[in-house]
């Protein structure tokens, strides 16, 4: 059985909720990623911050990214998957919530992220096509 751990990109890193968006952008550049899970004070997932969130939700709105925090951008209930979950559960979670990045958690700790690129490397063309159709479907 292929699990979330098998297809994830290991070594994902949190951005603490109190960190500012300019620091988040620097960390994204350093790690060469487009999204960071947001951790609360107890290192529990409280959201996901994307590069698009920073640009559209902060900069384009005229806000100062050195004054807006990751917590300010955290909205809704964050989605995640257990490292031992099978690939079908991963696909269901991503398709069901139309998300493109999924944090992987083990024993309440972040152990990796699953992105579109990770799926492309580990799934068949048919599985990828079905996933994309559901994730990118309108409404």
PDB file of C-alpha atoms in Angstrom:
ATOM      1  CA  UNK A   1       0.000   0.000   0.000  1.00  0.00           C
ATOM      2  CA  UNK A   2       1.333   3.411  -0.992  1.00  0.00           C
ATOM      3  CA  UNK A   3       1.017   5.891   1.879  1.00  0.00           C
ATOM      4  CA  UNK A   4       1.140   9.644   2.306  1.00  0.00           C
ATOM      5  CA  UNK A   5       4.668   9.218   3.697  1.00  0.00           C
ATOM      6  CA  UNK A   6       5.710   7.475   0.460  1.00  0.00           C
ATOM      7  CA  UNK A   7       4.628  10.335  -1.787  1.00  0.00           C
ATOM      8  CA  UNK A   8       5.209  13.401   0.417  1.00  0.00           C
ATOM      9  CA  UNK A   9       8.064  15.831   0.168  1.00  0.00           C
ATOM     10  CA  UNK A  10       9.834  15.389   3.521  1.00  0.00           C
ATOM     11  CA  UNK A  11      11.304  18.173   5.586  1.00  0.00           C
ATOM     12  CA  UNK A  12       8.419  20.622   5.409  1.00  0.00           C
ATOM     13  CA  UNK A  13       8.737  23.571   7.739  1.00  0.00           C
ATOM     14  CA  UNK A  14       6.174  25.555   9.753  1.00  0.00           C
ATOM     15  CA  UNK A  15       5.879  29.298   9.807  1.00  0.00           C
ATOM     16  CA  UNK A  16       4.929  30.391  13.342  1.00  0.00           C
ATOM     17  CA  UNK A  17       1.592  32.232  13.416  1.00  0.00           C
ATOM     18  CA  UNK A  18       3.243  35.335  14.919  1.00  0.00           C
ATOM     19  CA  UNK A  19       5.764  35.699  12.053  1.00  0.00           C
ATOM     20  CA  UNK A  20       5.236  38.486   9.550  1.00  0.00           C
ATOM     21  CA  UNK A  21       4.535  37.940   5.884  1.00  0.00           C
ATOM     22  CA  UNK A  22       7.853  39.436   4.787  1.00  0.00           C
ATOM     23  CA  UNK A  23       9.607  36.765   6.878  1.00  0.00           C
ATOM     24  CA  UNK A  24       7.287  34.111   5.408  1.00  0.00           C
ATOM     25  CA  UNK A  25       8.223  35.235   1.882  1.00  0.00           C
ATOM     26  CA  UNK A  26      11.924  35.026   2.770  1.00  0.00           C
ATOM     27  CA  UNK A  27      11.442  31.504   4.142  1.00  0.00           C
ATOM     28  CA  UNK A  28       9.534  30.472   1.015  1.00  0.00           C
ATOM     29  CA  UNK A  29      12.400  31.739  -1.131  1.00  0.00           C
ATOM     30  CA  UNK A  30      14.983  29.967   1.038  1.00  0.00           C
ATOM     31  CA  UNK A  31      13.078  26.656   0.941  1.00  0.00           C
ATOM     32  CA  UNK A  32      11.978  27.088  -2.709  1.00  0.00           C
ATOM     33  CA  UNK A  33       8.320  26.476  -1.854  1.00  0.00           C
ATOM     34  CA  UNK A  34       5.075  28.293  -2.564  1.00  0.00           C
ATOM     35  CA  UNK A  35       3.252  27.427   0.650  1.00  0.00           C
ATOM     36  CA  UNK A  36       3.983  27.082   4.346  1.00  0.00           C
ATOM     37  CA  UNK A  37       1.845  25.465   7.026  1.00  0.00           C
ATOM     38  CA  UNK A  38       1.111  27.927   9.841  1.00  0.00           C
ATOM     39  CA  UNK A  39       1.735  26.706  13.393  1.00  0.00           C
ATOM     40  CA  UNK A  40       0.161  28.086  16.548  1.00  0.00           C
ATOM     41  CA  UNK A  41       2.099  28.459  19.812  1.00  0.00           C
ATOM     42  CA  UNK A  42       1.679  24.716  20.498  1.00  0.00           C
ATOM     43  CA  UNK A  43       3.035  23.805  17.031  1.00  0.00           C
ATOM     44  CA  UNK A  44      -0.385  22.713  15.850  1.00  0.00           C
ATOM     45  CA  UNK A  45      -1.589  23.394  12.330  1.00  0.00           C
ATOM     46  CA  UNK A  46      -3.778  26.509  12.198  1.00  0.00           C
ATOM     47  CA  UNK A  47      -3.607  27.306   8.475  1.00  0.00           C
ATOM     48  CA  UNK A  48      -1.581  27.335   5.298  1.00  0.00           C
ATOM     49  CA  UNK A  49      -0.005  30.445   3.826  1.00  0.00           C
ATOM     50  CA  UNK A  50       0.682  30.621   0.093  1.00  0.00           C
ATOM     51  CA  UNK A  51       2.750  33.027  -1.949  1.00  0.00           C
ATOM     52  CA  UNK A  52      -0.505  34.052  -3.623  1.00  0.00           C
ATOM     53  CA  UNK A  53      -2.022  34.870  -0.213  1.00  0.00           C
ATOM     54  CA  UNK A  54       0.851  37.253   0.456  1.00  0.00           C
ATOM     55  CA  UNK A  55       0.541  38.999  -2.899  1.00  0.00           C
ATOM     56  CA  UNK A  56      -3.258  39.128  -3.234  1.00  0.00           C
ATOM     57  CA  UNK A  57      -4.294  39.311   0.406  1.00  0.00           C
ATOM     58  CA  UNK A  58      -1.625  41.703   1.634  1.00  0.00           C
ATOM     59  CA  UNK A  59       0.480  43.541  -0.943  1.00  0.00           C
ATOM     60  CA  UNK A  60      -2.299  44.137  -3.508  1.00  0.00           C
ATOM     61  CA  UNK A  61      -4.543  45.397  -0.690  1.00  0.00           C
ATOM     62  CA  UNK A  62      -1.972  48.033   0.221  1.00  0.00           C
ATOM     63  CA  UNK A  63      -0.950  46.399   3.494  1.00  0.00           C
ATOM     64  CA  UNK A  64       2.628  46.250   4.788  1.00  0.00           C
ATOM     65  CA  UNK A  65       3.916  42.635   4.811  1.00  0.00           C
ATOM     66  CA  UNK A  66       6.260  43.524   7.654  1.00  0.00           C
ATOM     67  CA  UNK A  67       3.220  44.280   9.825  1.00  0.00           C
ATOM     68  CA  UNK A  68       0.765  41.534   8.791  1.00  0.00           C
ATOM     69  CA  UNK A  69       1.264  38.122  10.439  1.00  0.00           C
ATOM     70  CA  UNK A  70       0.731  34.608   9.156  1.00  0.00           C
ATOM     71  CA  UNK A  71      -2.083  34.288  11.726  1.00  0.00           C
ATOM     72  CA  UNK A  72      -3.835  37.248  10.109  1.00  0.00           C
ATOM     73  CA  UNK A  73      -4.003  35.253   6.874  1.00  0.00           C
ATOM     74  CA  UNK A  74      -5.078  31.893   8.388  1.00  0.00           C
ATOM     75  CA  UNK A  75      -8.692  31.264   7.396  1.00  0.00           C
ATOM     76  CA  UNK A  76     -10.986  28.277   7.661  1.00  0.00           C
ATOM     77  CA  UNK A  77     -10.211  24.807   8.941  1.00  0.00           C
ATOM     78  CA  UNK A  78      -6.798  23.586   7.801  1.00  0.00           C
ATOM     79  CA  UNK A  79      -6.748  20.207   6.076  1.00  0.00           C
ATOM     80  CA  UNK A  80      -4.051  17.594   6.683  1.00  0.00           C
ATOM     81  CA  UNK A  81      -3.427  13.870   6.332  1.00  0.00           C
ATOM     82  CA  UNK A  82      -1.816  11.293   8.605  1.00  0.00           C
ATOM     83  CA  UNK A  83       1.508   9.938   7.296  1.00  0.00           C
ATOM     84  CA  UNK A  84       0.146   6.378   7.340  1.00  0.00           C
ATOM     85  CA  UNK A  85      -2.951   7.126   5.262  1.00  0.00           C
ATOM     86  CA  UNK A  86      -3.135   5.433   1.890  1.00  0.00           C
ATOM     87  CA  UNK A  87      -2.916   7.335  -1.366  1.00  0.00           C
ATOM     88  CA  UNK A  88      -6.668   7.023  -1.954  1.00  0.00           C
ATOM     89  CA  UNK A  89      -7.298   8.933   1.295  1.00  0.00           C
ATOM     90  CA  UNK A  90      -4.797  11.589   0.165  1.00  0.00           C
ATOM     91  CA  UNK A  91      -6.609  11.991  -3.149  1.00  0.00           C
ATOM     92  CA  UNK A  92     -10.021  12.087  -1.458  1.00  0.00           C
ATOM     93  CA  UNK A  93      -8.893  14.792   0.975  1.00  0.00           C
ATOM     94  CA  UNK A  94      -7.389  16.950  -1.758  1.00  0.00           C
ATOM     95  CA  UNK A  95     -10.263  16.413  -4.200  1.00  0.00           C
ATOM     96  CA  UNK A  96     -12.999  16.794  -1.608  1.00  0.00           C
ATOM     97  CA  UNK A  97     -11.681  20.173  -0.483  1.00  0.00           C
ATOM     98  CA  UNK A  98     -10.237  21.259  -3.858  1.00  0.00           C
ATOM     99  CA  UNK A  99      -6.769  21.832  -2.419  1.00  0.00           C
ATOM    100  CA  UNK A 100      -3.396  21.511  -4.118  1.00  0.00           C
ATOM    101  CA  UNK A 101      -1.125  21.157  -1.081  1.00  0.00           C
ATOM    102  CA  UNK A 102      -1.636  18.900   1.905  1.00  0.00           C
ATOM    103  CA  UNK A 103       0.444  18.838   5.106  1.00  0.00           C
ATOM    104  CA  UNK A 104       1.408  15.376   6.333  1.00  0.00           C
ATOM    105  CA  UNK A 105       1.251  14.897  10.104  1.00  0.00           C
ATOM    106  CA  UNK A 106       2.597  12.080  12.273  1.00  0.00           C
ATOM    107  CA  UNK A 107       2.207  12.038  16.057  1.00  0.00           C
ATOM    108  CA  UNK A 108       0.946  15.644  15.918  1.00  0.00           C
ATOM    109  CA  UNK A 109       4.150  16.767  14.160  1.00  0.00           C
ATOM    110  CA  UNK A 110       4.604  18.051  10.624  1.00  0.00           C
ATOM    111  CA  UNK A 111       6.686  15.549   8.665  1.00  0.00           C
ATOM    112  CA  UNK A 112       6.073  16.626   5.073  1.00  0.00           C
ATOM    113  CA  UNK A 113       3.864  18.175   2.407  1.00  0.00           C
ATOM    114  CA  UNK A 114       2.155  16.666  -0.596  1.00  0.00           C
ATOM    115  CA  UNK A 115       1.871  18.916  -3.647  1.00  0.00           C
ATOM    116  CA  UNK A 116       0.793  18.494  -7.235  1.00  0.00           C
ATOM    117  CA  UNK A 117       4.399  17.729  -8.186  1.00  0.00           C
ATOM    118  CA  UNK A 118       4.565  14.916  -5.621  1.00  0.00           C
ATOM    119  CA  UNK A 119       1.378  13.401  -7.021  1.00  0.00           C
ATOM    120  CA  UNK A 120       2.727  13.669 -10.567  1.00  0.00           C
ATOM    121  CA  UNK A 121       5.841  11.714  -9.568  1.00  0.00           C
ATOM    122  CA  UNK A 122       3.967   8.884  -7.868  1.00  0.00           C
ATOM    123  CA  UNK A 123       0.621   8.417  -9.597  1.00  0.00           C
ATOM    124  CA  UNK A 124      -0.423   7.143 -12.993  1.00  0.00           C
ATOM    125  CA  UNK A 125      -1.435   9.572 -15.742  1.00  0.00           C
ATOM    126  CA  UNK A 126      -5.026   8.403 -15.326  1.00  0.00           C
ATOM    127  CA  UNK A 127      -4.986   9.080 -11.552  1.00  0.00           C
ATOM    128  CA  UNK A 128      -3.483  12.541 -12.103  1.00  0.00           C
ATOM    129  CA  UNK A 129      -6.070  13.418 -14.754  1.00  0.00           C
ATOM    130  CA  UNK A 130      -8.951  12.364 -12.483  1.00  0.00           C
ATOM    131  CA  UNK A 131      -7.454  14.299  -9.553  1.00  0.00           C
ATOM    132  CA  UNK A 132      -6.955  17.474 -11.608  1.00  0.00           C
ATOM    133  CA  UNK A 133     -10.471  17.300 -13.009  1.00  0.00           C
ATOM    134  CA  UNK A 134     -11.943  17.215  -9.502  1.00  0.00           C
ATOM    135  CA  UNK A 135      -9.597  19.758  -7.873  1.00  0.00           C
ATOM    136  CA  UNK A 136      -9.855  22.325 -10.655  1.00  0.00           C
ATOM    137  CA  UNK A 137     -13.589  21.850 -11.262  1.00  0.00           C
ATOM    138  CA  UNK A 138     -15.658  24.996 -10.984  1.00  0.00           C
ATOM    139  CA  UNK A 139     -17.922  25.390  -7.990  1.00  0.00           C
TER     140      UNK A 139
END
